[in-house]
Structure formats: structure tokens, C-alpha cells
Amino acid sequence: MKKRIITISRENGSGGRYIGEKLAEALKIPCYDEKLMDLVAKESGFALDFVEEKGERITGSLLFNIASSLTYANNVFTGNGVSLQDEVYFIQSRIIKDLAEKEPCVIVGRCADYVLRDRDDCLNVFIVADEKSKLERVVKYYGVSEKDAPSVLKKKDKARYNHYKYYTDKDWGMASNYDLCLNSGLLGIEGCVKVIQDVLAQG
Amino acid sequence: MKKRIITISRENGSGGRYIGEKLAEALKIPCYDEKLMDLVAKESGFALDFVEEKGERITGSLLFNIASSLTYANNVFTGNGVSLQDEVYFIQSRIIKDLAEKEPCVIVGRCADYVLRDRDDCLNVFIVADEKSKLERVVKYYGVSEKDAPSVLKKKDKARYNHYKYYTDKDWGMASNYDLCLNSGLLGIEGCVKVIQDVLAQG
């Protein structure tokens, strides 16, 4: 079965988002990353910042999640157990499924590999990089100071790991979850795009 | 830096060993898998079966490991804390380092990616496959019954995970440990060999 959808998961600082954009350009198909966040924000009514924050990160506070699942009316708190975090996930997942149904595309992050697990036309890619390349990238492109960069990387990847674990019960970054994992520190951005295209051509 | 050494780690049943052999054939360089075990057996004086068993698996028994590190002489047990398991690992690691120094080659399994971590001329590859492909492969090529195949796969991968964790303190199968991870269920044996060659050509 030809692969129409490419999901790209990535370590923070690996350039995976940029690889997704470049790949989509080369394939002349849309890339859903920020565009996906816009769609989720529009559909949910949540602010874009909130959607971006919750879409790949579990907030640590159990209390916040419980509280956000409650409604107060007629002097009584009632709840359906669905936190705002869950709501973002559900809406995001539905939109990802609709996009995959509609047209060939690249989808970056957001557990898309798992959300689309029942389809057989997805190529699931994970991008890693060596520590040095990742640190250089977050300092250069994300305005993080050299001093803060190591802890920022660690914290963001940990948040992605926890979010993925929570919604999929799988380990984010385990090779067995993906069809293709690439080290962008070794291959470069263009090199990764090329390998993905070669694999698509074989598929 | 051109990659001279290719290490191939693999899930049980993924065909990773076969990919290593085919790759070595295509590159006209040696593949060390069983040949490596022969060298370790010869150098250590241990039986080949024992080396094969201990080279990628931690035996569960702490007592065995403690007992195997002791020597009995003059009515006293003495020990250096090095179990037979450790001895296999140390000898194996030294041989892997010597091989990598000597000539371009493919090395399958045996924590070679970690053992050679200080070199920058290694391409570290991990091969995965979907459950169905792996089950078919162990039934077809390893004489495992269909009934036993799922538990055999699980047990062997768990053993490799534990062995890798014990000696490297890293998680076997995490994409971040490797330069390239491939799903042989999707790409096939020849397809994986081709992608590895493409990546080597880029490196």
C-alpha cells in the first residue's frame, strides 16, 4: 500500500518540524503543524497558546485536570471526567483523522502516528539528533540561552514522553513505534528529507 | 567522517541478522555475528553455546552471577566480583574494538553500538518489524511453533533489553541510541539493505 500520510515525531531541537515542512514542499502536499493548532483552536474555542501548550504536554497538576473537568451549576459541581487537556486531545485526534482521510499530507507531532494507527497508508517517522546538534539548534533558532539549553531540551522531551505515554500507553521514541528513525545530526535536514523520499518511493 | 563500521541491533524476528549479512555482502566487507561468537569462545575458553547464551542475555539468577565470580582455594571462597557473564562481555567488547580498528565491517548485536561509542566512523542501525512479520519469521526460519512464537519473541527481546540496560544503562530500542531505525516488515530485507547503503553514501 502506497504511503499517503507521513507523520513526523521528533526530539526537541532535532529539526523534525523543519524536516516535515521541507518534505511537504518537496512532495507538494500540505504540512500540518502550526496549521493543525489553528484548526484545533478554531474548533475547540480554546486560545491558540493553550492548544499549543496542551497538545503535546501533560501538565503536572492532577488538581488542575480534575478541576478542569468539573462544571459548577445550581450550587453543585458536576463532571464527566474529561479534563480540558483531554478535550484538546480528542478534538486534535478527530481533526488529524479527518485530514488523513481528506488528502495526502505531512503531520508533525501530536501523537499522529498513534491516532492514525488503524490506517495502512501512513509512514511513521521519528527524528533524533545528537546532544550537540540539538543544543546548537535551540540556541540558534529558539532564542534559548546556552546555559538554559540542556535543561530546556530535557524538560520538553520529558513532557512529550509523558504526554505520549498518557494517551497511547506506549513509550515515545521507541524505534518499534515507527517505520523509520533518522539522526538529523548525522544526515542533515536535506539528508533526512532525501531518505524519507527514498523510503516513500520504495513503499 | 565516512562510516566504516555498521552496527546492527535488532528485535528478535526482524531479520536484522540477515540484513547485516546481505549488507556486508553488498559492501564486500566481513559480517561479524556467529564469527564474533567463535572468536569470543576461542579467546575466553568458554563453550560456544555458553558465549551465545551470555553474549546478549542476562541470566536472571543473582546467585549464579555471585557464585560464578568466586574461586575456592585453601578452604576459602574469594572473588573479584566479575561474573562469567561479565567476563564474556569484557572479552566480547575487546574483540569488537579490535575488529573495528582493523577493518571496515558489519557487527550484529552484542551492544556494539555502545562498545564503539567513542568512534565517529560507526553507523548504528536498529531493525524493527511489525508483530505479524516477526511471528512469521520465527516460525519459518527458527522452527518455533505458532503457539509458542509470541512468548518466544517477547522473552528474547526482554532478555536483550535487560542485557543492554545492565551493561550500558541505556534503553535498548530507543531511537535516540541509533542513527537509523528501519521497519523490515514494511521495507523488506533488500529494502533495508538499500536504505542503509543510501545513508552510507550520504555520510
PDB file of C-alpha atoms in Angstrom, chain A:
ATOM      1  CA  MET A   1       0.000   0.000   0.000  1.00  0.00           C
ATOM      2  CA  LYS A   2       1.402   3.362  -1.065  1.00  0.00           C
ATOM      3  CA  LYS A   3       2.026   5.720   1.871  1.00  0.00           C
ATOM      4  CA  ARG A   4      -0.033   8.898   1.538  1.00  0.00           C
ATOM      5  CA  ILE A   5       0.410  10.296   5.032  1.00  0.00           C
ATOM      6  CA  ILE A   6       3.739  10.966   6.716  1.00  0.00           C
ATOM      7  CA  THR A   7       3.725  11.513  10.474  1.00  0.00           C
ATOM      8  CA  ILE A   8       6.842  13.109  11.914  1.00  0.00           C
ATOM      9  CA  SER A   9       7.600  12.835  15.608  1.00  0.00           C
ATOM     10  CA  ARG A  10      10.780  14.417  16.878  1.00  0.00           C
ATOM     11  CA  GLU A  11      13.069  15.149  19.760  1.00  0.00           C
ATOM     12  CA  ASN A  12      13.175  18.787  20.700  1.00  0.00           C
ATOM     13  CA  GLY A  13      15.948  20.548  18.779  1.00  0.00           C
ATOM     14  CA  SER A  14      16.279  17.803  16.166  1.00  0.00           C
ATOM     15  CA  GLY A  15      14.835  19.946  13.370  1.00  0.00           C
ATOM     16  CA  GLY A  16      11.997  17.481  12.851  1.00  0.00           C
ATOM     17  CA  ARG A  17       9.422  20.204  12.267  1.00  0.00           C
ATOM     18  CA  TYR A  18      11.596  21.801   9.615  1.00  0.00           C
ATOM     19  CA  ILE A  19      12.150  18.380   8.012  1.00  0.00           C
ATOM     20  CA  GLY A  20       8.365  17.986   7.879  1.00  0.00           C
ATOM     21  CA  GLU A  21       7.974  21.339   6.136  1.00  0.00           C
ATOM     22  CA  LYS A  22      10.760  20.647   3.631  1.00  0.00           C
ATOM     23  CA  LEU A  23       9.371  17.179   2.911  1.00  0.00           C
ATOM     24  CA  ALA A  24       5.876  18.560   2.325  1.00  0.00           C
ATOM     25  CA  GLU A  25       7.323  21.178  -0.023  1.00  0.00           C
ATOM     26  CA  ALA A  26       9.210  18.506  -1.972  1.00  0.00           C
ATOM     27  CA  LEU A  27       6.095  16.308  -2.187  1.00  0.00           C
ATOM     28  CA  LYS A  28       3.813  19.283  -2.919  1.00  0.00           C
ATOM     29  CA  ILE A  29       1.406  18.342  -0.141  1.00  0.00           C
ATOM     30  CA  PRO A  30       0.348  20.308   2.959  1.00  0.00           C
ATOM     31  CA  CYS A  31       2.269  20.144   6.224  1.00  0.00           C
ATOM     32  CA  TYR A  32       0.134  20.278   9.362  1.00  0.00           C
ATOM     33  CA  ASP A  33       1.963  21.638  12.354  1.00  0.00           C
ATOM     34  CA  GLU A  34       1.016  25.194  13.252  1.00  0.00           C
ATOM     35  CA  LYS A  35      -1.860  24.919  10.787  1.00  0.00           C
ATOM     36  CA  LEU A  36      -3.157  21.960  12.813  1.00  0.00           C
ATOM     37  CA  MET A  37      -3.001  24.023  16.001  1.00  0.00           C
ATOM     38  CA  ASP A  38      -5.015  26.757  14.287  1.00  0.00           C
ATOM     39  CA  LEU A  39      -7.682  24.218  13.341  1.00  0.00           C
ATOM     40  CA  VAL A  40      -7.851  22.810  16.888  1.00  0.00           C
ATOM     41  CA  ALA A  41      -8.047  26.292  18.413  1.00  0.00           C
ATOM     42  CA  LYS A  42     -10.817  27.261  15.999  1.00  0.00           C
ATOM     43  CA  GLU A  43     -12.860  24.102  16.594  1.00  0.00           C
ATOM     44  CA  SER A  44     -12.417  23.957  20.363  1.00  0.00           C
ATOM     45  CA  GLY A  45     -12.736  27.645  21.064  1.00  0.00           C
ATOM     46  CA  PHE A  46      -9.566  27.453  23.196  1.00  0.00           C
ATOM     47  CA  ALA A  47      -6.810  30.021  22.773  1.00  0.00           C
ATOM     48  CA  LEU A  48      -4.016  29.036  20.374  1.00  0.00           C
ATOM     49  CA  ASP A  49      -1.410  29.261  23.170  1.00  0.00           C
ATOM     50  CA  PHE A  50      -3.444  26.888  25.310  1.00  0.00           C
ATOM     51  CA  VAL A  51      -3.811  24.393  22.468  1.00  0.00           C
ATOM     52  CA  GLU A  52      -0.083  24.538  21.721  1.00  0.00           C
ATOM     53  CA  GLU A  53       0.737  24.006  25.384  1.00  0.00           C
ATOM     54  CA  LYS A  54      -1.693  21.129  25.957  1.00  0.00           C
ATOM     55  CA  GLY A  55      -1.346  19.444  22.578  1.00  0.00           C
ATOM     56  CA  GLU A  56       1.934  17.723  23.386  1.00  0.00           C
ATOM     57  CA  ARG A  57       2.417  18.217  27.103  1.00  0.00           C
ATOM     58  CA  ILE A  58       0.784  16.833  30.188  1.00  0.00           C
ATOM     59  CA  THR A  59       0.637  19.497  32.857  1.00  0.00           C
ATOM     60  CA  GLY A  60       1.876  18.076  36.114  1.00  0.00           C
ATOM     61  CA  SER A  61      -1.060  19.138  38.229  1.00  0.00           C
ATOM     62  CA  LEU A  62      -3.604  16.415  38.892  1.00  0.00           C
ATOM     63  CA  LEU A  63      -5.704  19.011  40.706  1.00  0.00           C
ATOM     64  CA  PHE A  64      -5.865  21.211  37.591  1.00  0.00           C
ATOM     65  CA  ASN A  65      -7.014  18.281  35.495  1.00  0.00           C
ATOM     66  CA  ILE A  66      -9.669  17.230  37.980  1.00  0.00           C
ATOM     67  CA  ALA A  67     -10.820  20.809  38.483  1.00  0.00           C
ATOM     68  CA  SER A  68     -10.957  21.450  34.746  1.00  0.00           C
ATOM     69  CA  SER A  69     -13.291  18.511  34.279  1.00  0.00           C
ATOM     70  CA  LEU A  70     -15.911  19.978  36.638  1.00  0.00           C
ATOM     71  CA  THR A  71     -18.819  22.273  35.931  1.00  0.00           C
ATOM     72  CA  TYR A  72     -20.442  24.405  38.621  1.00  0.00           C
ATOM     73  CA  ALA A  73     -24.190  24.926  38.359  1.00  0.00           C
ATOM     74  CA  ASN A  74     -27.054  25.149  40.853  1.00  0.00           C
ATOM     75  CA  ASN A  75     -24.594  25.111  43.780  1.00  0.00           C
ATOM     76  CA  VAL A  76     -23.217  21.722  42.682  1.00  0.00           C
ATOM     77  CA  PHE A  77     -20.004  20.639  40.987  1.00  0.00           C
ATOM     78  CA  THR A  78     -20.580  18.015  38.324  1.00  0.00           C
ATOM     79  CA  GLY A  79     -18.059  16.478  35.976  1.00  0.00           C
ATOM     80  CA  ASN A  80     -17.687  13.973  33.170  1.00  0.00           C
ATOM     81  CA  GLY A  81     -14.045  13.179  33.968  1.00  0.00           C
ATOM     82  CA  VAL A  82     -12.871  14.833  30.763  1.00  0.00           C
ATOM     83  CA  SER A  83     -10.264  17.486  31.506  1.00  0.00           C
ATOM     84  CA  LEU A  84      -9.503  20.413  29.216  1.00  0.00           C
ATOM     85  CA  GLN A  85      -6.291  18.560  28.350  1.00  0.00           C
ATOM     86  CA  ASP A  86      -8.344  15.545  27.248  1.00  0.00           C
ATOM     87  CA  GLU A  87     -10.670  17.763  25.269  1.00  0.00           C
ATOM     88  CA  VAL A  88      -7.752  19.213  23.312  1.00  0.00           C
ATOM     89  CA  TYR A  89      -6.523  15.667  22.648  1.00  0.00           C
ATOM     90  CA  PHE A  90      -9.908  14.411  21.444  1.00  0.00           C
ATOM     91  CA  ILE A  91     -10.535  17.370  19.126  1.00  0.00           C
ATOM     92  CA  GLN A  92      -6.966  17.231  17.825  1.00  0.00           C
ATOM     93  CA  SER A  93      -7.284  13.494  17.137  1.00  0.00           C
ATOM     94  CA  ARG A  94     -10.552  13.915  15.266  1.00  0.00           C
ATOM     95  CA  ILE A  95      -9.061  16.669  13.099  1.00  0.00           C
ATOM     96  CA  ILE A  96      -5.969  14.531  12.378  1.00  0.00           C
ATOM     97  CA  LYS A  97      -8.220  11.647  11.282  1.00  0.00           C
ATOM     98  CA  ASP A  98     -10.252  13.962   9.030  1.00  0.00           C
ATOM     99  CA  LEU A  99      -7.119  15.430   7.443  1.00  0.00           C
ATOM    100  CA  ALA A 100      -5.688  11.965   6.753  1.00  0.00           C
ATOM    101  CA  GLU A 101      -8.958  10.919   5.163  1.00  0.00           C
ATOM    102  CA  LYS A 102      -9.135  14.032   3.012  1.00  0.00           C
ATOM    103  CA  GLU A 103      -5.715  14.294   1.396  1.00  0.00           C
ATOM    104  CA  PRO A 104      -2.064  13.212   1.402  1.00  0.00           C
ATOM    105  CA  CYS A 105      -0.198  15.306   3.968  1.00  0.00           C
ATOM    106  CA  VAL A 106       2.618  15.565   6.491  1.00  0.00           C
ATOM    107  CA  ILE A 107       1.584  15.797  10.152  1.00  0.00           C
ATOM    108  CA  VAL A 108       4.130  16.863  12.768  1.00  0.00           C
ATOM    109  CA  GLY A 109       3.882  15.616  16.363  1.00  0.00           C
ATOM    110  CA  ARG A 110       0.582  15.372  18.274  1.00  0.00           C
ATOM    111  CA  CYS A 111       0.665  11.553  18.602  1.00  0.00           C
ATOM    112  CA  ALA A 112      -0.420  11.386  14.944  1.00  0.00           C
ATOM    113  CA  ASP A 113       1.359   8.032  14.463  1.00  0.00           C
ATOM    114  CA  TYR A 114      -0.857   6.575  17.209  1.00  0.00           C
ATOM    115  CA  VAL A 115      -4.044   8.422  16.266  1.00  0.00           C
ATOM    116  CA  LEU A 116      -3.772   7.012  12.733  1.00  0.00           C
ATOM    117  CA  ARG A 117      -2.665   3.507  13.798  1.00  0.00           C
ATOM    118  CA  ASP A 118      -5.569   1.773  12.055  1.00  0.00           C
ATOM    119  CA  ARG A 119      -4.609   3.135   8.634  1.00  0.00           C
ATOM    120  CA  ASP A 120      -2.086   1.325   6.485  1.00  0.00           C
ATOM    121  CA  ASP A 121      -1.179   4.304   4.326  1.00  0.00           C
ATOM    122  CA  CYS A 122       0.943   6.127   6.945  1.00  0.00           C
ATOM    123  CA  LEU A 123       4.705   6.263   7.111  1.00  0.00           C
ATOM    124  CA  ASN A 124       5.667   6.992  10.713  1.00  0.00           C
ATOM    125  CA  VAL A 125       8.975   8.805  11.097  1.00  0.00           C
ATOM    126  CA  PHE A 126      10.895   9.802  14.233  1.00  0.00           C
ATOM    127  CA  ILE A 127      13.761  12.317  14.142  1.00  0.00           C
ATOM    128  CA  VAL A 128      16.552  12.258  16.717  1.00  0.00           C
ATOM    129  CA  ALA A 129      19.864  14.110  16.881  1.00  0.00           C
ATOM    130  CA  ASP A 130      22.990  14.085  18.986  1.00  0.00           C
ATOM    131  CA  GLU A 131      23.025  16.389  22.020  1.00  0.00           C
ATOM    132  CA  LYS A 132      25.476  18.867  20.468  1.00  0.00           C
ATOM    133  CA  SER A 133      23.380  19.422  17.331  1.00  0.00           C
ATOM    134  CA  LYS A 134      20.204  19.812  19.386  1.00  0.00           C
ATOM    135  CA  LEU A 135      21.770  22.345  21.733  1.00  0.00           C
ATOM    136  CA  GLU A 136      23.084  24.385  18.792  1.00  0.00           C
ATOM    137  CA  ARG A 137      19.667  24.343  17.158  1.00  0.00           C
ATOM    138  CA  VAL A 138      17.651  25.509  20.171  1.00  0.00           C
ATOM    139  CA  VAL A 139      20.156  28.283  20.867  1.00  0.00           C
ATOM    140  CA  LYS A 140      20.232  29.416  17.219  1.00  0.00           C
ATOM    141  CA  TYR A 141      16.546  29.145  16.303  1.00  0.00           C
ATOM    142  CA  TYR A 142      14.585  29.309  19.559  1.00  0.00           C
ATOM    143  CA  GLY A 143      16.412  32.057  21.403  1.00  0.00           C
ATOM    144  CA  VAL A 144      17.291  29.805  24.337  1.00  0.00           C
ATOM    145  CA  SER A 145      20.491  30.755  26.194  1.00  0.00           C
ATOM    146  CA  GLU A 146      23.420  28.340  26.078  1.00  0.00           C
ATOM    147  CA  LYS A 147      23.188  27.981  29.834  1.00  0.00           C
ATOM    148  CA  ASP A 148      19.499  27.029  29.806  1.00  0.00           C
ATOM    149  CA  ALA A 149      19.551  24.896  26.649  1.00  0.00           C
ATOM    150  CA  PRO A 150      20.371  21.491  28.234  1.00  0.00           C
ATOM    151  CA  SER A 151      17.573  21.718  30.803  1.00  0.00           C
ATOM    152  CA  VAL A 152      15.083  23.082  28.234  1.00  0.00           C
ATOM    153  CA  LEU A 153      15.775  20.117  25.916  1.00  0.00           C
ATOM    154  CA  LYS A 154      15.431  17.620  28.732  1.00  0.00           C
ATOM    155  CA  LYS A 155      12.242  19.155  30.067  1.00  0.00           C
ATOM    156  CA  LYS A 156      10.493  19.389  26.699  1.00  0.00           C
ATOM    157  CA  ASP A 157      11.355  15.825  25.681  1.00  0.00           C
ATOM    158  CA  LYS A 158      10.227  14.576  29.076  1.00  0.00           C
ATOM    159  CA  ALA A 159       6.918  16.420  28.601  1.00  0.00           C
ATOM    160  CA  ARG A 160       6.445  14.836  25.162  1.00  0.00           C
ATOM    161  CA  TYR A 161       7.289  11.416  26.574  1.00  0.00           C
ATOM    162  CA  ASN A 162       4.753  11.789  29.390  1.00  0.00           C
ATOM    163  CA  HIS A 163       2.041  13.113  27.077  1.00  0.00           C
ATOM    164  CA  TYR A 164       2.528  10.239  24.617  1.00  0.00           C
ATOM    165  CA  LYS A 165       2.599   7.695  27.435  1.00  0.00           C
ATOM    166  CA  TYR A 166      -0.592   9.074  28.944  1.00  0.00           C
ATOM    167  CA  TYR A 167      -2.627   8.941  25.728  1.00  0.00           C
ATOM    168  CA  THR A 168      -1.108   5.903  23.991  1.00  0.00           C
ATOM    169  CA  ASP A 169       0.363   3.777  26.824  1.00  0.00           C
ATOM    170  CA  LYS A 170       3.468   3.470  24.639  1.00  0.00           C
ATOM    171  CA  ASP A 171       6.981   4.799  25.025  1.00  0.00           C
ATOM    172  CA  TRP A 172       7.643   7.891  22.922  1.00  0.00           C
ATOM    173  CA  GLY A 173      10.889   7.499  20.997  1.00  0.00           C
ATOM    174  CA  MET A 174      10.971   3.683  20.985  1.00  0.00           C
ATOM    175  CA  ALA A 175      12.023   2.593  17.493  1.00  0.00           C
ATOM    176  CA  SER A 176       9.315  -0.079  17.446  1.00  0.00           C
ATOM    177  CA  ASN A 177       6.610   2.614  17.245  1.00  0.00           C
ATOM    178  CA  TYR A 178       7.912   3.978  13.940  1.00  0.00           C
ATOM    179  CA  ASP A 179       8.815   2.815  10.421  1.00  0.00           C
ATOM    180  CA  LEU A 180      11.869   4.994  10.092  1.00  0.00           C
ATOM    181  CA  CYS A 181      14.026   6.858  12.642  1.00  0.00           C
ATOM    182  CA  LEU A 182      16.756   9.211  11.489  1.00  0.00           C
ATOM    183  CA  ASN A 183      19.581  11.117  13.142  1.00  0.00           C
ATOM    184  CA  SER A 184      19.422  14.620  11.669  1.00  0.00           C
ATOM    185  CA  GLY A 185      22.737  15.467  13.346  1.00  0.00           C
ATOM    186  CA  LEU A 186      24.376  12.952  11.037  1.00  0.00           C
ATOM    187  CA  LEU A 187      22.243  13.300   7.911  1.00  0.00           C
ATOM    188  CA  GLY A 188      21.345  16.983   7.992  1.00  0.00           C
ATOM    189  CA  ILE A 189      17.893  18.352   7.189  1.00  0.00           C
ATOM    190  CA  GLU A 190      18.148  17.784   3.441  1.00  0.00           C
ATOM    191  CA  GLY A 191      19.638  14.325   4.012  1.00  0.00           C
ATOM    192  CA  CYS A 192      16.673  13.289   6.169  1.00  0.00           C
ATOM    193  CA  VAL A 193      14.205  14.595   3.580  1.00  0.00           C
ATOM    194  CA  LYS A 194      16.013  12.587   0.919  1.00  0.00           C
ATOM    195  CA  VAL A 195      15.976   9.336   2.912  1.00  0.00           C
ATOM    196  CA  ILE A 196      12.259   9.728   3.664  1.00  0.00           C
ATOM    197  CA  GLN A 197      11.584  10.310  -0.041  1.00  0.00           C
ATOM    198  CA  ASP A 198      13.657   7.232  -0.955  1.00  0.00           C
ATOM    199  CA  VAL A 199      11.649   5.132   1.510  1.00  0.00           C
ATOM    200  CA  LEU A 200       8.356   6.511   0.163  1.00  0.00           C
ATOM    201  CA  ALA A 201       9.469   5.626  -3.355  1.00  0.00           C
ATOM    202  CA  GLN A 202      10.114   2.035  -2.219  1.00  0.00           C
ATOM    203  CA  GLY A 203       6.893   1.664  -0.219  1.00  0.00           C
TER     204      GLY A 203
END
